[in-house]
Coordinates of C-alpha atoms in Angstrom, one line a residue:
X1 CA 10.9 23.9 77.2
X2 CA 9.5 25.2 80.8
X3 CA 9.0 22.0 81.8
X4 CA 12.7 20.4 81.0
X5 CA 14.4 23.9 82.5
X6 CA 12.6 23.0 85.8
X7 CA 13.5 19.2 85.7
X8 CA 17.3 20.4 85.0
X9 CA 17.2 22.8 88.0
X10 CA 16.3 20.5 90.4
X11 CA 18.4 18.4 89.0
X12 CA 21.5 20.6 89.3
X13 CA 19.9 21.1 92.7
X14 CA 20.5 17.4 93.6
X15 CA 23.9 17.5 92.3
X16 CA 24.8 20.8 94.9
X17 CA 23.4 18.7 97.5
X18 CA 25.2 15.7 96.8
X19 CA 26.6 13.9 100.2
X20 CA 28.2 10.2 101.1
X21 CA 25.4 7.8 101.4
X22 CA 25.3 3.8 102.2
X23 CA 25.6 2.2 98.8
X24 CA 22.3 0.8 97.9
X25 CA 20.0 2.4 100.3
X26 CA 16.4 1.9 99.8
X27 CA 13.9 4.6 101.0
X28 CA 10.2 4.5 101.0
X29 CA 8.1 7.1 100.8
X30 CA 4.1 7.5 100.7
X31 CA 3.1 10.4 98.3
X32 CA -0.7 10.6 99.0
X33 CA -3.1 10.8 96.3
X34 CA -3.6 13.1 92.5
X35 CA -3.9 15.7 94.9
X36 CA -0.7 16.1 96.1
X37 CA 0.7 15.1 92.5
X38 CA 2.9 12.5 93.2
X39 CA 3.6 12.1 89.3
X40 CA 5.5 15.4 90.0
X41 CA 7.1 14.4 93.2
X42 CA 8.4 10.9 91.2
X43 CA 10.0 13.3 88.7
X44 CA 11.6 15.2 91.5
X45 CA 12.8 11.6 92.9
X46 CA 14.1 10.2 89.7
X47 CA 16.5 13.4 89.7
X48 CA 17.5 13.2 93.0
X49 CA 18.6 9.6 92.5
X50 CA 20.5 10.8 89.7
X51 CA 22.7 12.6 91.3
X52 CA 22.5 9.6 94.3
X53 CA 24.0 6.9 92.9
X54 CA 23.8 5.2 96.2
X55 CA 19.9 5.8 96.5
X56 CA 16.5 4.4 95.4
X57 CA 13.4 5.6 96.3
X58 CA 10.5 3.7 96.4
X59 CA 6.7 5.6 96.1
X60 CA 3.8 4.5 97.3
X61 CA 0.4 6.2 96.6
X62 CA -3.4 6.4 97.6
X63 CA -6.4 8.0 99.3
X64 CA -8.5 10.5 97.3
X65 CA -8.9 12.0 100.5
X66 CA -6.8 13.7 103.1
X67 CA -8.9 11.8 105.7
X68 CA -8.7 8.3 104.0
X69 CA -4.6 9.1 103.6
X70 CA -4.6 9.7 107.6
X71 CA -6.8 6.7 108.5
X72 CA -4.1 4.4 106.3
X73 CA -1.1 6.0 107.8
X74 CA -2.6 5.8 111.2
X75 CA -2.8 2.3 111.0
X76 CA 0.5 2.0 110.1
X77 CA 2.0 3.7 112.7
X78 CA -0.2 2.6 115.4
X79 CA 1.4 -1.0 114.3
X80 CA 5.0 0.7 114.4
X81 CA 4.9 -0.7 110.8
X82 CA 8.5 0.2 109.4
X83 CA 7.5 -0.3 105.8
X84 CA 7.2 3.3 105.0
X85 CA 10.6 5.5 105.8
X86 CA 8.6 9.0 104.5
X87 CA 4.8 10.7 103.9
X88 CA 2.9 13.3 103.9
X89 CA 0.9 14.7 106.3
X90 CA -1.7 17.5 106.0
X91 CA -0.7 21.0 107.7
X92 CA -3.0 20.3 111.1
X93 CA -1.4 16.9 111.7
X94 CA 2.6 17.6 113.1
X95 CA 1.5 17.7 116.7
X96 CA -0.6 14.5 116.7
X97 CA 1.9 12.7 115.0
X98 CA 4.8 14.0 117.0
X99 CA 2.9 13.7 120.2
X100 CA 2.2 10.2 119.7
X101 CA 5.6 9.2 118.5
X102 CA 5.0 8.4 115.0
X103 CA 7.4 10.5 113.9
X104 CA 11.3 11.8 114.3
X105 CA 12.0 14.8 115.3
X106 CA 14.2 16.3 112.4
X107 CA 16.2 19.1 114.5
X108 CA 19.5 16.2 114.6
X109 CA 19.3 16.5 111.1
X110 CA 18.4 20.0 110.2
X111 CA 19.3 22.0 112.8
X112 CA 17.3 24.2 115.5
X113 CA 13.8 25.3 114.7
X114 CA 14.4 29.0 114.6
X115 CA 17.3 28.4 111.2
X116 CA 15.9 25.6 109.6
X117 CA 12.5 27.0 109.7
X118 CA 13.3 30.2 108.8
X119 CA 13.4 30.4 105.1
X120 CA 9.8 29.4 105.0
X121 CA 6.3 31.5 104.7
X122 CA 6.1 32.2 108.2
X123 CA 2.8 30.4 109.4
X124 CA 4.8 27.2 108.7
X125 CA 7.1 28.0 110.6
X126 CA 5.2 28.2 113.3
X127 CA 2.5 24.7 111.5
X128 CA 5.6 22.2 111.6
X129 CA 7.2 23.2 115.4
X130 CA 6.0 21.4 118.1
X131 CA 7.3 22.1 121.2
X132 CA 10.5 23.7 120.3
X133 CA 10.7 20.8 117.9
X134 CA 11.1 20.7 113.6
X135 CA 8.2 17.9 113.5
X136 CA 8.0 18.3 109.6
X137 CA 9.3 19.9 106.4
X138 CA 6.9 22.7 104.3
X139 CA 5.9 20.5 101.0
X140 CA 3.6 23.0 98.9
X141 CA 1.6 25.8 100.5
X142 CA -2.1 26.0 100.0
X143 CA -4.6 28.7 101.7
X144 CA -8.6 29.9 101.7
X145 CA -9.0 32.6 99.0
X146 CA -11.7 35.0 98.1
X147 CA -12.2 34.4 94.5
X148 CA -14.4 37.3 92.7
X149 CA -16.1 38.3 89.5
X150 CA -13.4 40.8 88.3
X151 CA -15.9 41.7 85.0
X152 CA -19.0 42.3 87.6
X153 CA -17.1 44.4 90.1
X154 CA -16.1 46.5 86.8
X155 CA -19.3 47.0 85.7
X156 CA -20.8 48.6 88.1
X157 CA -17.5 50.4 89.5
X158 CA -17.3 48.4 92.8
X159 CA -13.6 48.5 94.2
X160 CA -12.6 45.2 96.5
X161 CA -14.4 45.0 100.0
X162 CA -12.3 44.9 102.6
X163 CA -15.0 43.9 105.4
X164 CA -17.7 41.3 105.4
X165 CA -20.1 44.7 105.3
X166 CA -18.7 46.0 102.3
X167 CA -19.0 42.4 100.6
X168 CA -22.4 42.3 101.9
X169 CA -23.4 45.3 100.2
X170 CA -21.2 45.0 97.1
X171 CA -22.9 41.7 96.1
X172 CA -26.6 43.5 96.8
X173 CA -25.9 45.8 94.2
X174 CA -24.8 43.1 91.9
X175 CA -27.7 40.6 92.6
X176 CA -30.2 43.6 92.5
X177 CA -29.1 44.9 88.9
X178 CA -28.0 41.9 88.1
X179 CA -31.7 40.1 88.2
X180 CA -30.5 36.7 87.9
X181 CA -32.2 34.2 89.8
X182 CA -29.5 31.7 89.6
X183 CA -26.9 34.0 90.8
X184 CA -25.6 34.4 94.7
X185 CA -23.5 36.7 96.7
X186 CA -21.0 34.2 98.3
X187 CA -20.6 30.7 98.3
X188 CA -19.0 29.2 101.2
X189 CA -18.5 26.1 102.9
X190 CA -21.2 25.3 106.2
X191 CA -21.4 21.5 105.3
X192 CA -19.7 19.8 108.8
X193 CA -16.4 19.0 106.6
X194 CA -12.9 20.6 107.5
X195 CA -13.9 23.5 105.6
X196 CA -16.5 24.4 107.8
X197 CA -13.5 25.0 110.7
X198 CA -11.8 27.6 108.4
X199 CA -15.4 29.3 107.8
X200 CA -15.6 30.0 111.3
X201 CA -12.3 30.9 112.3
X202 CA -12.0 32.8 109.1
X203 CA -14.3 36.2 110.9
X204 CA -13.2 35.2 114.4
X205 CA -9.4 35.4 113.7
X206 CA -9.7 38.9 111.6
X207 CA -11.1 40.5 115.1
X208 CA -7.4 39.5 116.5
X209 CA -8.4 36.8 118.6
X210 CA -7.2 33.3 118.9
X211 CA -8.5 30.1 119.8
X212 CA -5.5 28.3 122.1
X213 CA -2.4 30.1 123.2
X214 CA 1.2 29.0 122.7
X215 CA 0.8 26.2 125.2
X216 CA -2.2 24.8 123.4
X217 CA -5.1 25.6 126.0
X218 CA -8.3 27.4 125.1
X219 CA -8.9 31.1 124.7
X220 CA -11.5 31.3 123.5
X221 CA -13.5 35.1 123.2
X222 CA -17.2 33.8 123.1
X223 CA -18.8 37.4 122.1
X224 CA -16.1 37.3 119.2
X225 CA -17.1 33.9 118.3
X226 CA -21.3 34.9 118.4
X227 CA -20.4 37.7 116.2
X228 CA -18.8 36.2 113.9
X229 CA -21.3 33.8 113.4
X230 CA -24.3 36.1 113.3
X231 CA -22.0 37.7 110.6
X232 CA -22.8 34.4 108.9
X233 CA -26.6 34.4 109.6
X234 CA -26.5 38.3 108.5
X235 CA -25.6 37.6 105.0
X236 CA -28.1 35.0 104.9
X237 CA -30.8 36.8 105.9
X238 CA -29.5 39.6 103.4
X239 CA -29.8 36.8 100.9
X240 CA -26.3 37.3 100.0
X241 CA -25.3 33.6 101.1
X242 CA -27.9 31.1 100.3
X243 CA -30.3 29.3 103.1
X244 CA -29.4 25.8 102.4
X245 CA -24.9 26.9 103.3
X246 CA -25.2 24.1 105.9
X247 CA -25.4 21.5 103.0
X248 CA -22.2 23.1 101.0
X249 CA -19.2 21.4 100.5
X250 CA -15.7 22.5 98.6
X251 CA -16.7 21.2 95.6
X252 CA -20.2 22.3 95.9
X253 CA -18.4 26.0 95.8
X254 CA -16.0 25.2 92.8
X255 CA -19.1 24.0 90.7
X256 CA -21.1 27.1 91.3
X257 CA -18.3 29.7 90.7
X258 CA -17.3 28.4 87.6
X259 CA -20.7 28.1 86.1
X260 CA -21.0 31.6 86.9
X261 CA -23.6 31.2 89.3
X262 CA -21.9 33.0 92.6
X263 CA -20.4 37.0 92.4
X264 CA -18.0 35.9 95.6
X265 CA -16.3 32.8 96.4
X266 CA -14.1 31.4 99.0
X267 CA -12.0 28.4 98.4
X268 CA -8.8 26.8 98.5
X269 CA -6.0 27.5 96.0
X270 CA -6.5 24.4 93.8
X271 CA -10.3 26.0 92.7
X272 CA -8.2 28.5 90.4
X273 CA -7.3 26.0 87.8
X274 CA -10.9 25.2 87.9
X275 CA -12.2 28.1 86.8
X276 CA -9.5 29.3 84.2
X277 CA -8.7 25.3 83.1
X278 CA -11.9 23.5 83.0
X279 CA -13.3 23.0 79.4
X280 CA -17.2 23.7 81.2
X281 CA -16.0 27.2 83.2
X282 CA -18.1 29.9 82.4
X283 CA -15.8 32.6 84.0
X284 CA -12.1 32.2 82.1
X285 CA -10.5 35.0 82.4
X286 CA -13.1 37.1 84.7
X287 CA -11.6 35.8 88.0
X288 CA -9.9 37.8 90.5
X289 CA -8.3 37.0 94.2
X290 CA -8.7 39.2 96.6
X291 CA -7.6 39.0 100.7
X292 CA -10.5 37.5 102.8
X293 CA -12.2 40.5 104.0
X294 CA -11.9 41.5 107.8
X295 CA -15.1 42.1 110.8
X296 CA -15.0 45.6 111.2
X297 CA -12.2 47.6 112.7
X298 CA -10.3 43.8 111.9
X299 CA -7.8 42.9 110.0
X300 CA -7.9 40.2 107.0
X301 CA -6.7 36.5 108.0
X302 CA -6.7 33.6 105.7
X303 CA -7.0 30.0 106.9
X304 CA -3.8 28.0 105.5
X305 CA -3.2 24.5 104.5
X306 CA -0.8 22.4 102.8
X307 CA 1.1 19.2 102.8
X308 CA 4.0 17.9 104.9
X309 CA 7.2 16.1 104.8
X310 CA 8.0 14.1 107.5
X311 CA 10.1 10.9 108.4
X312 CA 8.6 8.0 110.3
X313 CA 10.2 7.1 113.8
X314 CA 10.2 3.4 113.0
X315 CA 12.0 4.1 110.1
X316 CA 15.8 2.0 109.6
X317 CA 16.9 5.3 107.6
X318 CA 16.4 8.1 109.1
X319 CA 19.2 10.1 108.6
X320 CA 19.0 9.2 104.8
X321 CA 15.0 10.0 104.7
X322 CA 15.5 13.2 106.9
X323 CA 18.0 14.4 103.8
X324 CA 16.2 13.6 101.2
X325 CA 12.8 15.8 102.8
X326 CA 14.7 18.7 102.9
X327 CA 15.3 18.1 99.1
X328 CA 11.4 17.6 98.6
X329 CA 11.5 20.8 101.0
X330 CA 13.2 22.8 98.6
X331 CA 13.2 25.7 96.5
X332 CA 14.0 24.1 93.2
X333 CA 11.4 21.3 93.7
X334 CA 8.9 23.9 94.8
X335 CA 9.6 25.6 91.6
X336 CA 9.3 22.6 90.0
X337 CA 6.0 22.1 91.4
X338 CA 4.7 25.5 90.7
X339 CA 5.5 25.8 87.2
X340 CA 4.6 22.3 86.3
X341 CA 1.5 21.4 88.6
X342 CA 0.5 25.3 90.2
X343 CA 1.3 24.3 93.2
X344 CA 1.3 27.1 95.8
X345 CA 5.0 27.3 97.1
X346 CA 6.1 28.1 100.7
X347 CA 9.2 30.1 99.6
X348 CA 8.8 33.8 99.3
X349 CA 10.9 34.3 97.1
X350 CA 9.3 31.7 94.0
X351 CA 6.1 33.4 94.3
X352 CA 8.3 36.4 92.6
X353 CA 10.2 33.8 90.1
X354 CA 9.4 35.2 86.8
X355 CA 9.2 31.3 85.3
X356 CA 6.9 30.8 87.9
X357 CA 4.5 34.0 87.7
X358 CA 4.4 33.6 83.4
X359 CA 2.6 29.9 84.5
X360 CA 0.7 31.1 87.5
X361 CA 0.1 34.9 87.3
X362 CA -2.5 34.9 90.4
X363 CA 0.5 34.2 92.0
X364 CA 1.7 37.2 92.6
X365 CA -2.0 37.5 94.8
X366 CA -1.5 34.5 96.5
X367 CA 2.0 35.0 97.4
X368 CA 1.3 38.1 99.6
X369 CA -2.0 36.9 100.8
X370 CA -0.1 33.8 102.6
X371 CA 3.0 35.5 103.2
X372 CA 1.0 38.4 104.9
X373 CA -2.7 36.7 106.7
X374 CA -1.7 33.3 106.5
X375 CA -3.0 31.8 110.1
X376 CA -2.5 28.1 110.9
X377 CA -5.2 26.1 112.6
X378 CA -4.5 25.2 116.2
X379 CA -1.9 23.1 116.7
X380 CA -2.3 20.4 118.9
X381 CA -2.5 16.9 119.4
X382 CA -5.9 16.8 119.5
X383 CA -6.6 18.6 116.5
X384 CA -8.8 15.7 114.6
X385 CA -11.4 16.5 118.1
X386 CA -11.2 20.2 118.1
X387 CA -12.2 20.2 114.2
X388 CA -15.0 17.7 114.8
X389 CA -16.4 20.1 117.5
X390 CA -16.2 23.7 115.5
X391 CA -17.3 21.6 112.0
X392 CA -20.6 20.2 113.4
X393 CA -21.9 23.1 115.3
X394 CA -20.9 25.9 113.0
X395 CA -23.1 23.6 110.3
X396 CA -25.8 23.7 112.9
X397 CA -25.6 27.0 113.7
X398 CA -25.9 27.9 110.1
X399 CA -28.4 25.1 109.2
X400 CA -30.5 27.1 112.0
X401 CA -31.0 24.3 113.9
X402 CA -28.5 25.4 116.8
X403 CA -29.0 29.1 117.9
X404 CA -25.5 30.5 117.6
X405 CA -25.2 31.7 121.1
X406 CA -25.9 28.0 122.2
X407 CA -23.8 27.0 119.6
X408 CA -20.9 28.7 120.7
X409 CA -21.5 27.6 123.8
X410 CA -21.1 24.1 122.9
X411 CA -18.1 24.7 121.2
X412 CA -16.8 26.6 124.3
X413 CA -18.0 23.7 127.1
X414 CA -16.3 20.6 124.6
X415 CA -13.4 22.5 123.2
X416 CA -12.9 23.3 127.7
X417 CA -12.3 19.1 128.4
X418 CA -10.1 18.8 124.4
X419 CA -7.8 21.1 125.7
X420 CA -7.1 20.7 129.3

């Protein structure tokens, strides 16, 4: 029953947004890999045929990875190959591939940035413009999330930390009376993958500092970034976050929550069907979200993600692909994503649809979370750089083989010639 309601909205959805369209058109869209659920997004395509008589649309998928997705489309584009008319992109891509002219600006077809972006969560808003310019259309919504042992913090009477020191000495109390070898304070992600960006800006941003300003140049504050990063060494040294961090990966973090070996956990959205889904989770129905918790004096500030629409600019059908995103970019299909695939949505106001929270009830968490910490990752053209500089020396630093004032010294004297 909840599925075929949401098919019909979006449906009727399609049928509202009905316009004149060349008979037989042909669109071709890339939908990326299980991850981004294209059996969903097909569903929300055969329904917005429907009500297109004149329109076919044509899905391509692949790449398990975000990366491997990039490095196909990449090549595409860098051929001005015209064989794909719409894709995906991952949240810190819009500036590269509007700076390079992959793709079309979409303002001609839905208006100036400051209306057509304004219905969205505001950090994408402020993801998908580029230079004054609507680069790309909010897809689904995704975000870091501190994922917690609601039965533990109720057994001994802990209330939610709200700094990295109160975490520190919440999980103490747990490991101490807790006298379980296998179990850890935090897991988090020091490998040198894209989650190793978020783990440093995640302390650094909560002190109210940023890393470029609006015209994309470096700023920086070193003493911000060292103590954020001795924050990092000081919970391993408390033994709250384990020695061997710098070899932890996102999956690495899903595992160990769910088979109950970790009090704290910070992850992406998708981890929470992990733990209350999977047949081998130890923690169903123990599992709470919390904000990420702040440096002191701070304020809490989650790193966001999330995937994309956005029209190619050697596409034939522009106009045509550029209407059918903001269908894909809308609140019935991110309703229909939600209910059917818990796919965070980047409308405020579905995060309150009751349909929605009876499927999803961490929801409701998330919703505010995003709506209210949500911080992008800089955007700039030279994003795939700037994360290849903050990922391998935060996993040094935290691999203690790079002493963090060095480290951040290194990230300070490359990120200075990225961003000129």
């Amino acid at each position: 029953m909840t599925q075929r309601f949401a098919l019909a909205t979006v449906v009727a959805a399609c049928a509202l947004a009905c316009t004149t369209v060349h008979a037989d058109t042909t669109i071709r869209l890339f939908a990326g890999g299980s991850g981004q659920r294209p059996d969903l997004v097909r569903k929300a395509l055969d329904a917005y045929e429907k009500s297109h008589p004149g329109v076919k649309v044509q899905m391509e998928t692949g790449g398990a990875t975000s990366e491997q997705q990039r490095q196909y489309l990449s090549t595409l584009l860098n051929a001005k190959d015209a064989s794909i008319d719409v894709f995906m992109i991952d949240i810190v891509n819009p500036a590269q591939y509007l700076t390079a002219g992959w793709i079309a600006p979409l303002d001609p077809y839905v208006g100036a940035a400051d209306s057509a972006m304004k219905p969205y969560l505001p950090v994408y808003a402020k993801a998908d413009v580029v230079g004054g310019k609507v680069a790309a259309l909010p897809g689904f919504a995704d975000g870091m999330f501190m994922y917690y042992r609601k039965d533990l913090l109720q057994k001994y009477q802990l209330p939610e930390p709200k700094t990295w020191d109160e975490l520190a000495k919440s999980a103490r109390v747990i490991l101490d009376k807790e006298h379980n070898a296998s179990l850890q304070g935090l897991s988090v992600q020091a490998a040198p993958i894209e989650g190793a960006v978020c783990t440093f800006l995640l302390p650094y941003w909560s002190q109210g500092k940023e890393l470029t300003d609006a015209a994309g140049k470096l700023t920086l504050d070193k003493p911000a970034a060292v103590a954020s990063m001795k924050m990092w060494t000081g919970l391993m040294d408390a033994g709250v976050v384990k020695k061997n961090v710098a070899e932890v990966k996102t999956a690495d973090t899903v595992n160990e929550f769910k088979a109950g070996h970790a009090v704290y956990a910070v992850n992406w959205g998708f981890a929470w069907n992990h733990f209350e889904a999977d047949a081998d989770s130890t923690v169903k129905g123990k599992v709470g979200v919390m904000p990420l918790p702040a440096m002191s004096n701070g304020k809490s500030t989650t790193c966001v993600g999330g995937w994309q629409w956005a029209v190619s600019a050697f596409s034939a059908r522009k106009a045509e692909s550029a209407k059918l995103i903001q269908y894909l970019s809308s609140p019935p299909v991110a309703k229909l994503l939600a209910v059917q695939g818990s796919l965070l949505p980047v409308f405020a106001e579905t995060y309150q649809d009751a349909e929605v929270v009876a499927k999803n009830p961490w929801f409701k968490s998330a919703g505010d979370i995003l709506g209210q910490t949500g911080h992008a990752r800089p955007v700039t053209p030279r994003y795939s750089e700037v994360s290849d500089v903050i990922r391998t020396n935060t996993s040094a630093m935290l691999g203690r083989s790079l002493p963090v004032d060095e480290g951040v010294n290194q990230i300070e004297g490359r990120l200075r010639r990225v961003l000129r």
